[in-house]
CSV table of C-alpha atoms and ligand atoms in Angstrom, one decimal:
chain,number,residue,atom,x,y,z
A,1,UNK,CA,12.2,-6.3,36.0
A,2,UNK,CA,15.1,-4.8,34.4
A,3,UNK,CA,16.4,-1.0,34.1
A,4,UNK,CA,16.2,-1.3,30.4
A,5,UNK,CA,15.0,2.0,28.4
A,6,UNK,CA,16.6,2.1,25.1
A,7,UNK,CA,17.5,-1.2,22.9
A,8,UNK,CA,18.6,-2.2,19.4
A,9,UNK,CA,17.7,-4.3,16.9
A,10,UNK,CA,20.2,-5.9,13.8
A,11,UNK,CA,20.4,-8.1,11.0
A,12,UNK,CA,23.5,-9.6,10.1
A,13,UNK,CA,25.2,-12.5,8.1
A,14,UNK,CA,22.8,-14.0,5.0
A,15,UNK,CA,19.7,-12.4,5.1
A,16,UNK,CA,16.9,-14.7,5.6
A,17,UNK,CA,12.6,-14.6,5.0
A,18,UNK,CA,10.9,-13.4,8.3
A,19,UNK,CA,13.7,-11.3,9.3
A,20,UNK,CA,11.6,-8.6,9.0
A,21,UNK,CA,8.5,-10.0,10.8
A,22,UNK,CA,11.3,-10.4,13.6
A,23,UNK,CA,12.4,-6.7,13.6
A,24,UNK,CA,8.9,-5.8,13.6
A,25,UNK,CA,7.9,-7.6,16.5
A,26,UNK,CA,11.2,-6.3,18.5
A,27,UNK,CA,9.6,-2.6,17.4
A,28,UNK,CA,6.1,-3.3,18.3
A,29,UNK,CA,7.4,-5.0,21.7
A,30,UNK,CA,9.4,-2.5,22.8
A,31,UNK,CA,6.8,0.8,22.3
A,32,UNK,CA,4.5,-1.3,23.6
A,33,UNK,CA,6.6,-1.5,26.6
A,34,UNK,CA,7.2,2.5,26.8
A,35,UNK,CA,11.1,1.7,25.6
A,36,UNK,CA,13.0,3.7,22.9
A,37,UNK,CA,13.9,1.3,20.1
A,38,UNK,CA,16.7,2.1,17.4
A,39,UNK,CA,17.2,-0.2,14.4
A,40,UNK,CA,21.7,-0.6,13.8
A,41,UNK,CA,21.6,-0.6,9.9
A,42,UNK,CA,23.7,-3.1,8.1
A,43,UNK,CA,24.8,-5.2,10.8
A,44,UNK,CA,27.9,-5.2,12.8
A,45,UNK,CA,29.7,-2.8,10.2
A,46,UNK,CA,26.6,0.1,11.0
A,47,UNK,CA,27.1,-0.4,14.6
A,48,UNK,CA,30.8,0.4,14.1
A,49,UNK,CA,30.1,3.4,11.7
A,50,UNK,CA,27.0,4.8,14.0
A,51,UNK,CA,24.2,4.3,11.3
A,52,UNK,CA,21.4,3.6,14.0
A,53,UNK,CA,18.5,5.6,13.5
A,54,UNK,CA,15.8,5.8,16.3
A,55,UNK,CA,12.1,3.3,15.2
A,56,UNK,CA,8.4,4.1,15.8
A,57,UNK,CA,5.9,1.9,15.2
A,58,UNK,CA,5.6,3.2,11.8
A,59,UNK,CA,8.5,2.6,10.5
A,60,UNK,CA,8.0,-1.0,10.6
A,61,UNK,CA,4.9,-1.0,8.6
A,62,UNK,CA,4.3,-3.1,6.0
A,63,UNK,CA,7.0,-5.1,6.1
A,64,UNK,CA,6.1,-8.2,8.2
A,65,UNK,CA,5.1,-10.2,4.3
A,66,UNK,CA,8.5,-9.1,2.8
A,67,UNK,CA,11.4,-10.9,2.4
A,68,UNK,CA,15.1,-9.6,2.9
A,69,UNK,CA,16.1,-7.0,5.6
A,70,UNK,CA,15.1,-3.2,5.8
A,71,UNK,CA,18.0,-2.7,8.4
A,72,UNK,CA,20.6,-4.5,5.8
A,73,UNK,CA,22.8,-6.9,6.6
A,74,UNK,CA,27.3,-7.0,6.1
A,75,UNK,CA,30.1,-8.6,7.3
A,76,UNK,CA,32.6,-6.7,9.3
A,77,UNK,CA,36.0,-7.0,9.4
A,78,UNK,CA,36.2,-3.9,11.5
A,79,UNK,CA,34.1,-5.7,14.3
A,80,UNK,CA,36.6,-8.6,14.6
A,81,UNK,CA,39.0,-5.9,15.9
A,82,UNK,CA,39.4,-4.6,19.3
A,83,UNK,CA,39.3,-0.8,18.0
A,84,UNK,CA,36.3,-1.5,15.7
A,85,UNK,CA,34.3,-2.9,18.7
A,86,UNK,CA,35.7,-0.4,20.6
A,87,UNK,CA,34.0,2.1,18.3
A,88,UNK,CA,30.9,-0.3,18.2
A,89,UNK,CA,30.4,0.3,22.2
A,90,UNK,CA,30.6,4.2,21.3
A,91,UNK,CA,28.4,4.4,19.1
A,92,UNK,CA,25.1,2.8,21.0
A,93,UNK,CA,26.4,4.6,23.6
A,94,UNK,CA,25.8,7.9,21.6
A,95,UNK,CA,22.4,6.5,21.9
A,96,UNK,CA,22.2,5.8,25.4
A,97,UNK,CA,21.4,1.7,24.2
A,98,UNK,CA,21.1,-0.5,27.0
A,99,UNK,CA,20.3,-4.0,25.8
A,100,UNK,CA,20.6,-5.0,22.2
A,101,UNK,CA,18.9,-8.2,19.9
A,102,UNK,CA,21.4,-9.3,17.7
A,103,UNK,CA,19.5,-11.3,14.5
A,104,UNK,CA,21.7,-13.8,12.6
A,105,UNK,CA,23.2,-17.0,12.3
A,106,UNK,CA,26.4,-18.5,14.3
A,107,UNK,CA,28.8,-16.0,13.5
A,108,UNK,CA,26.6,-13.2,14.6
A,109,UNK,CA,26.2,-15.0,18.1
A,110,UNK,CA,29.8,-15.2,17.9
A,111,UNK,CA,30.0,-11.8,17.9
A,112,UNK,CA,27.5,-10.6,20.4
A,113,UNK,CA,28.9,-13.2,22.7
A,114,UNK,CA,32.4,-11.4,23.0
A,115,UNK,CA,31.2,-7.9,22.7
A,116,UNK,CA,28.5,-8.4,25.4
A,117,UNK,CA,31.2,-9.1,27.3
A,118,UNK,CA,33.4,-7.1,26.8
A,119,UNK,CA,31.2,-4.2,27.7
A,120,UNK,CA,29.1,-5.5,29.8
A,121,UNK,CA,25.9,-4.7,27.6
A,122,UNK,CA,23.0,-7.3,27.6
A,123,UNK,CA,22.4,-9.0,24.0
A,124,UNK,CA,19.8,-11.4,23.2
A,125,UNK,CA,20.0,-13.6,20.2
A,126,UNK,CA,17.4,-14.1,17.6
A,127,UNK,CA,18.4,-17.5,14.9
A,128,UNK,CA,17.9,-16.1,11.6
A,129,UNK,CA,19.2,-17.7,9.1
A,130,UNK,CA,17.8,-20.0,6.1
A,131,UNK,CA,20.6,-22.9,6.6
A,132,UNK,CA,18.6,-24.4,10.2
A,133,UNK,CA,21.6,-25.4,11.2
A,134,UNK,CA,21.5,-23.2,14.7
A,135,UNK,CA,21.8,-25.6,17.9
A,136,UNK,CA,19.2,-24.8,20.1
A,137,UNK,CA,16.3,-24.5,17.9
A,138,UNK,CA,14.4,-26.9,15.5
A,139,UNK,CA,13.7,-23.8,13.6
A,140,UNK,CA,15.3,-20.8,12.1
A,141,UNK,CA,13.7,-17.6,10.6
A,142,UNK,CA,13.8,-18.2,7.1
A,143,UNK,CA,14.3,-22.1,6.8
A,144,UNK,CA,10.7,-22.4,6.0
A,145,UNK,CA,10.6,-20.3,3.3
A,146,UNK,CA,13.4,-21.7,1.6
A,147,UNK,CA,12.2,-25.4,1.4
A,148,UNK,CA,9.3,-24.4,0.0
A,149,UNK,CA,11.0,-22.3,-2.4
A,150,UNK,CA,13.6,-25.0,-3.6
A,151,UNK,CA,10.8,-27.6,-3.7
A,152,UNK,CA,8.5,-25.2,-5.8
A,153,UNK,CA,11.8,-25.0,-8.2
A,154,UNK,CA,12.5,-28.4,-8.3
A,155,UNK,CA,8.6,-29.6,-9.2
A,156,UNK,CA,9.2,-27.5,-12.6
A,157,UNK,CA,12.5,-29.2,-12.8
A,158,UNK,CA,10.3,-32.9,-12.7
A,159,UNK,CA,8.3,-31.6,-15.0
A,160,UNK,CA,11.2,-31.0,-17.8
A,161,UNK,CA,12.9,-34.0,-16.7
A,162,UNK,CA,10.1,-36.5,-16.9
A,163,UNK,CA,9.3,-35.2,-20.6
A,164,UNK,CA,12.9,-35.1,-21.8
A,165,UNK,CA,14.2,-38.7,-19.6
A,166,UNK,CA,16.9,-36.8,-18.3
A,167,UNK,CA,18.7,-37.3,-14.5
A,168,UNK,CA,18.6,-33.7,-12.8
A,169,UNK,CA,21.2,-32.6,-9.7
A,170,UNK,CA,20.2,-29.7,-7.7
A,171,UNK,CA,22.2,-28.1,-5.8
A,172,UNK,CA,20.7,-26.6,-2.7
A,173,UNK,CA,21.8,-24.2,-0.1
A,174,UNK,CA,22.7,-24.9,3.4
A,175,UNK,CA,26.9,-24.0,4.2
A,176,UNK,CA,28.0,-27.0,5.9
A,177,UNK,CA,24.4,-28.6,7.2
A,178,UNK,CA,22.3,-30.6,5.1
A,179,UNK,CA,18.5,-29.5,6.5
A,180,UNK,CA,17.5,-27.4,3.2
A,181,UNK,CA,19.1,-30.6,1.2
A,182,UNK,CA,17.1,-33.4,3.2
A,183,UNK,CA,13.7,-31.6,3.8
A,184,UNK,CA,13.7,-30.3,-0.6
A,185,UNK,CA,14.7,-33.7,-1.5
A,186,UNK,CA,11.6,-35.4,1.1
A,187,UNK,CA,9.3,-32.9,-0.1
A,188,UNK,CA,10.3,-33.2,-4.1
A,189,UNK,CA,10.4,-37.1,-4.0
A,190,UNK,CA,14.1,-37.0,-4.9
A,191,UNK,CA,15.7,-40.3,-5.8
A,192,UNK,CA,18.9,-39.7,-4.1
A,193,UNK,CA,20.6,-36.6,-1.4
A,194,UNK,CA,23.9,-35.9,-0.8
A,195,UNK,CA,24.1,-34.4,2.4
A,196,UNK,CA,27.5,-33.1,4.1
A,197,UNK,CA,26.0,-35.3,7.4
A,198,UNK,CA,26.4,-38.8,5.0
A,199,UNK,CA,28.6,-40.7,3.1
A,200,UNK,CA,26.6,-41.3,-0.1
A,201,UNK,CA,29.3,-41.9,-2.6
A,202,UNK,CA,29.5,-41.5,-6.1
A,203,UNK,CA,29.5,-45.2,-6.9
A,204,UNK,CA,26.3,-45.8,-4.3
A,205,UNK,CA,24.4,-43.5,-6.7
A,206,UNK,CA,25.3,-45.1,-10.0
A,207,UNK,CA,24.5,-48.9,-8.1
A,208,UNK,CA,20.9,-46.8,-7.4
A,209,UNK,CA,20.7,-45.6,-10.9
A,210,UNK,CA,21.2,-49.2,-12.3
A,211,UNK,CA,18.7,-50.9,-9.6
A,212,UNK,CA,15.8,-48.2,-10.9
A,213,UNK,CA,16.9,-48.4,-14.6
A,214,UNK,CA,16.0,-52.3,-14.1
A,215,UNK,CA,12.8,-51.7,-12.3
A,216,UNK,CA,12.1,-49.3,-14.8
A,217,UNK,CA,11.0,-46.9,-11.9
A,218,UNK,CA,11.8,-43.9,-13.5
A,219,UNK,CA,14.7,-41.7,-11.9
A,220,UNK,CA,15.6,-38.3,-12.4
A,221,UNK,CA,16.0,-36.1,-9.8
A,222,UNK,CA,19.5,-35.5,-7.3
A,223,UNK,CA,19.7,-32.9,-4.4
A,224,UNK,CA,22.6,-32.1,-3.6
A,225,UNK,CA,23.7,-30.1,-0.7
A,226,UNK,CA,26.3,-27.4,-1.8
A,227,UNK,CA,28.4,-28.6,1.1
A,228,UNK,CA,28.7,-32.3,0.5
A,229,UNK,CA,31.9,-34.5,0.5
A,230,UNK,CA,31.7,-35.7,-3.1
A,231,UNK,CA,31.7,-31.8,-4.4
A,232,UNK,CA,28.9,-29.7,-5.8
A,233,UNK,CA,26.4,-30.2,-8.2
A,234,UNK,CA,28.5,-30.0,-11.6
A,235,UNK,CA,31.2,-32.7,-10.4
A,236,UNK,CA,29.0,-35.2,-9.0
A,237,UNK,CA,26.9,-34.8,-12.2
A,238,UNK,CA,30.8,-35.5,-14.3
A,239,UNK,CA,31.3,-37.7,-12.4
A,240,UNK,CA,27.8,-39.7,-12.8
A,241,UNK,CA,28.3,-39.3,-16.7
A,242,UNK,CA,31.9,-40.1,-17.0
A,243,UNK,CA,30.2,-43.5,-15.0
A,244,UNK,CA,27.1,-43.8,-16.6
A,245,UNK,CA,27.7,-42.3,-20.8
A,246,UNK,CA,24.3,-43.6,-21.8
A,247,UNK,CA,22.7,-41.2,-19.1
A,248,UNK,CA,21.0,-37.6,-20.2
A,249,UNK,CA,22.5,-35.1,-17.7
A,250,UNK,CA,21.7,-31.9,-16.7
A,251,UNK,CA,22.5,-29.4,-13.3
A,252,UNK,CA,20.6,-26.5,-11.7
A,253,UNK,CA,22.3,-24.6,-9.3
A,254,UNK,CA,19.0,-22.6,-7.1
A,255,UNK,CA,21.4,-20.6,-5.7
A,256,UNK,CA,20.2,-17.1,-4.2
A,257,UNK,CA,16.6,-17.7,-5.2
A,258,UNK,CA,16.4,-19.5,-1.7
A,259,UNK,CA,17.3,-16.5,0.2
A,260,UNK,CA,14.3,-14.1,-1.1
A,261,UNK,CA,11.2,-13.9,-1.3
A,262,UNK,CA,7.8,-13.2,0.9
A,263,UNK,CA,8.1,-15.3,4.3
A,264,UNK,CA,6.1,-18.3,4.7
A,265,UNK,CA,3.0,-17.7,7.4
A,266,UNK,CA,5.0,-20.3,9.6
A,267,UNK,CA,8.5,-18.1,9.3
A,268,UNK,CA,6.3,-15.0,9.6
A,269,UNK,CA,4.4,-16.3,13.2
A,270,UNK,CA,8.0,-18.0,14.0
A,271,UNK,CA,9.4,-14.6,13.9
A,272,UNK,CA,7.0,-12.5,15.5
A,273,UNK,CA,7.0,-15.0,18.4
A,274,UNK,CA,11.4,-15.3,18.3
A,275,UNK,CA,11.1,-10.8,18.4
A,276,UNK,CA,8.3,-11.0,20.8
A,277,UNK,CA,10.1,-12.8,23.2
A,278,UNK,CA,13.1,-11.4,22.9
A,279,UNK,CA,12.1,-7.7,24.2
A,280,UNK,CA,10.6,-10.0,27.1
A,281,UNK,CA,13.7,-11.4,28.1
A,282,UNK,CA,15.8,-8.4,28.0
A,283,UNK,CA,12.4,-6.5,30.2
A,284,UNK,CA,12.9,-9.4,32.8
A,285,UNK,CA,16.7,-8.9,32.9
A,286,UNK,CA,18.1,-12.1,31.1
A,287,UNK,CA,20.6,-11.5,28.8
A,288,UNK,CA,23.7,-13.6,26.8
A,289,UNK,CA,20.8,-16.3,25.1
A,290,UNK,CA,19.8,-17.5,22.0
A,291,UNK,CA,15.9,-17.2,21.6
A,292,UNK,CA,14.9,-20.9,19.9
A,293,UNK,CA,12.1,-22.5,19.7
A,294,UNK,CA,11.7,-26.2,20.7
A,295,UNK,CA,8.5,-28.3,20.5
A,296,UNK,CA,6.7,-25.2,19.8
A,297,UNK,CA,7.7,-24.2,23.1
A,298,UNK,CA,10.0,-20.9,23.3
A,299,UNK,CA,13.6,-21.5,24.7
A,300,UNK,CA,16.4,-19.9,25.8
A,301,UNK,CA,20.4,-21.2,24.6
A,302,UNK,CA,23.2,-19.3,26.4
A,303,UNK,CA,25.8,-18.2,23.9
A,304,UNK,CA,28.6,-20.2,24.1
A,305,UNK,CA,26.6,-23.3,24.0
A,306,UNK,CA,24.3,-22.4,20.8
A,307,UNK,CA,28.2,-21.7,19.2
A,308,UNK,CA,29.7,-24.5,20.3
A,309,UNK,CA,27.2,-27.5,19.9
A,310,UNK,CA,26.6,-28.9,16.6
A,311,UNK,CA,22.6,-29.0,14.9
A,312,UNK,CA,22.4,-32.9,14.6
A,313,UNK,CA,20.5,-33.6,11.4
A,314,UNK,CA,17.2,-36.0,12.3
A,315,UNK,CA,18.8,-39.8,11.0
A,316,UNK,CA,15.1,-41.3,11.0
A,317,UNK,CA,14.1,-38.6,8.4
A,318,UNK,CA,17.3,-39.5,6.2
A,319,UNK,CA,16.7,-43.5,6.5
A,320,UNK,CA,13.2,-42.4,5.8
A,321,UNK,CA,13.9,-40.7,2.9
A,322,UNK,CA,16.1,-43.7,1.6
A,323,UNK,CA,13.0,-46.1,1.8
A,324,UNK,CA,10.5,-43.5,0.6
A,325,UNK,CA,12.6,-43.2,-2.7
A,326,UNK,CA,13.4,-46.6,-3.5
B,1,LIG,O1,24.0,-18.9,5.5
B,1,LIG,C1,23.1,-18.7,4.6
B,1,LIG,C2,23.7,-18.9,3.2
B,1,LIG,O2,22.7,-18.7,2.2
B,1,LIG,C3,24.3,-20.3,3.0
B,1,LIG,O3,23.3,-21.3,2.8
B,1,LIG,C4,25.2,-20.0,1.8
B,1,LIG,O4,26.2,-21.0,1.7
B,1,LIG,C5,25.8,-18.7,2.2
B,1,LIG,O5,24.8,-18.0,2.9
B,1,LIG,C6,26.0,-17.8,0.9
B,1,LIG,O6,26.6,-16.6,1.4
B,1,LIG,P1,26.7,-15.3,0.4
B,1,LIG,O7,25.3,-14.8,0.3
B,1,LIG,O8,27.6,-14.4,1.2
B,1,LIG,O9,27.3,-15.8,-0.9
């Protein structure tokens, strides 16, 4: 067992569903463990400026269904700086902080990675972030939620798109990986998804267009992952029309709407078990890992591999989702 009295717990980069059920479970844990636990509000920039505040079990009541972040998330440019971190390692030790879990996506692992180095202070990693794209894990706090809530958008999108005959792209979150993209356009029957991970070209979709137009299977629904080679949703839609004039042609851009909302049961129990486990890790001195989960099977990443490796997106599921839309 480790030494470990007092930690922190932060949020950081794009908030994400089920962060809170995460910061919950780190509270819970650690009082349940006779530590002092102090949430670092807004990220990397509050543990720069001092804005920690000490947690009870009450002050993470009623929050486990909501969506967002009560500690706030920011960027911090301050952070990337040797003073700023400088200031960071100050600042919890104002607080007498002795092992940290950092909540976030790459670039917060980044970040704990060098600091936790730098000052020799244990940080454990929690993958929160809606994009999945976090090596180590199948699944990341808040992924969940966000299928479900682009597929709930893009069944009323079907719905004005069958009555009107018109071809649809939606344009779906997800940075540079393609998981929100595949698993909205599996669950929403898309006809076609352009995913960064693929080479779907403009002229492959009109060639698909065509074959359906002859089957007269009706078609009218593109997801399109915002960080796809052929560009977002509005010029792969130009460029469809400038190809295809007869076609009706409309875009929806979800946007933000997949980052909010209550948590998904599965994001919620995925993030209890993620917070959960992280206070355990820290107890039994480990430190420097990214909490995943594998198999439904908890796991632990060092840092510098969950940075460095790439998420590879599942190839069956996209030749699957070729055949399944034919
Ligand atoms: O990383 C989560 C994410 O929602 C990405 O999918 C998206 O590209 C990015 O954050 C948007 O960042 P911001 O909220 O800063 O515009």
């Amino acid at each position: 067992m480790s030494s470990i009295r007092r930690i922190a717990v932060f949020t950081s980069g794009g908030d994400a569903p089920g962060m809170n059920a995460a910061v919950r479970a780190v509270v819970r844990t650690a009082v349940y463990h006779d530590l002092h636990v102090y949430g670092i509000y807004r990220g990397y920039d509050g543990m720069v400026n001092g804005d920690i505040k000490r947690l009870e079990v009450g002050d993470v009541a009623n929050i486990l269904q909501r969506g967002g972040t009560v500690l706030k998330t920011a960027r911090s440019e301050a952070f990337r700086t040797k003073e700023g971190r400088k200031q960071a390692y100050e600042s919890l030790m104002a607080h007498d902080i002795d092992g940290v879990v950092a909540i976030g996506g790459d670039g917060t692992y980044t970040g704990a990675n060098i600091f936790s180095k730098e000052y020799n202070i244990p940080f454990v990693g929690l993958p929160g972030t809606i994009d999945n794209d976090i090596f180590g894990t199948d699944y990341t706090i808040g992924f969940d939620t966000a299928i479900n809530t682009a597929i709930e958008a893009v069944d009323k999108i079907r719905d004005t798109a069958d009555s009107h005959n018109r071809l649809f792209f939606v344009e779906v979150m997800g940075r540079h990986a393609g998981f929100i993209a595949l698993h909205t356009g599996i669950g929403s029957g898309a006809g076609a998804i352009f995913l960064p991970e693929t080479d779907t070209s403009i002229e492959e979709l009109s060639d698909i267009l065509h074959k359906s137009a002859k089957r007269q299977k009706l078609f009218n629904l593109v997801i399109v992952a915002e960080g796809n080679k052929n560009g977002d949703a509005n010029t792969i839609a130009k460029a469809i029309k400038d190809a295809n004039p007869e076609y009706d042609i409309k875009v929806t851009i979800i946007g933000h709407l997949q980052r909010g909302g209550s948590p998904t049961a599965m994001d919620r129990v995925l993030a209890s078990r993620m917070g959960h486990s992280a206070v355990q890790t820290l107890l039994r001195g480990d430190s420097g890992v990214a909490i995943g989960i594998i198999n439904d099977k908890i796991t632990f990443t060092p840092f510098e591999e969950a940075i460095s490796k790439t998420k590879q997106l599942n190839k069956d599921l996209v030749r699957m989702a070729e055949i399944l839309a034919m």
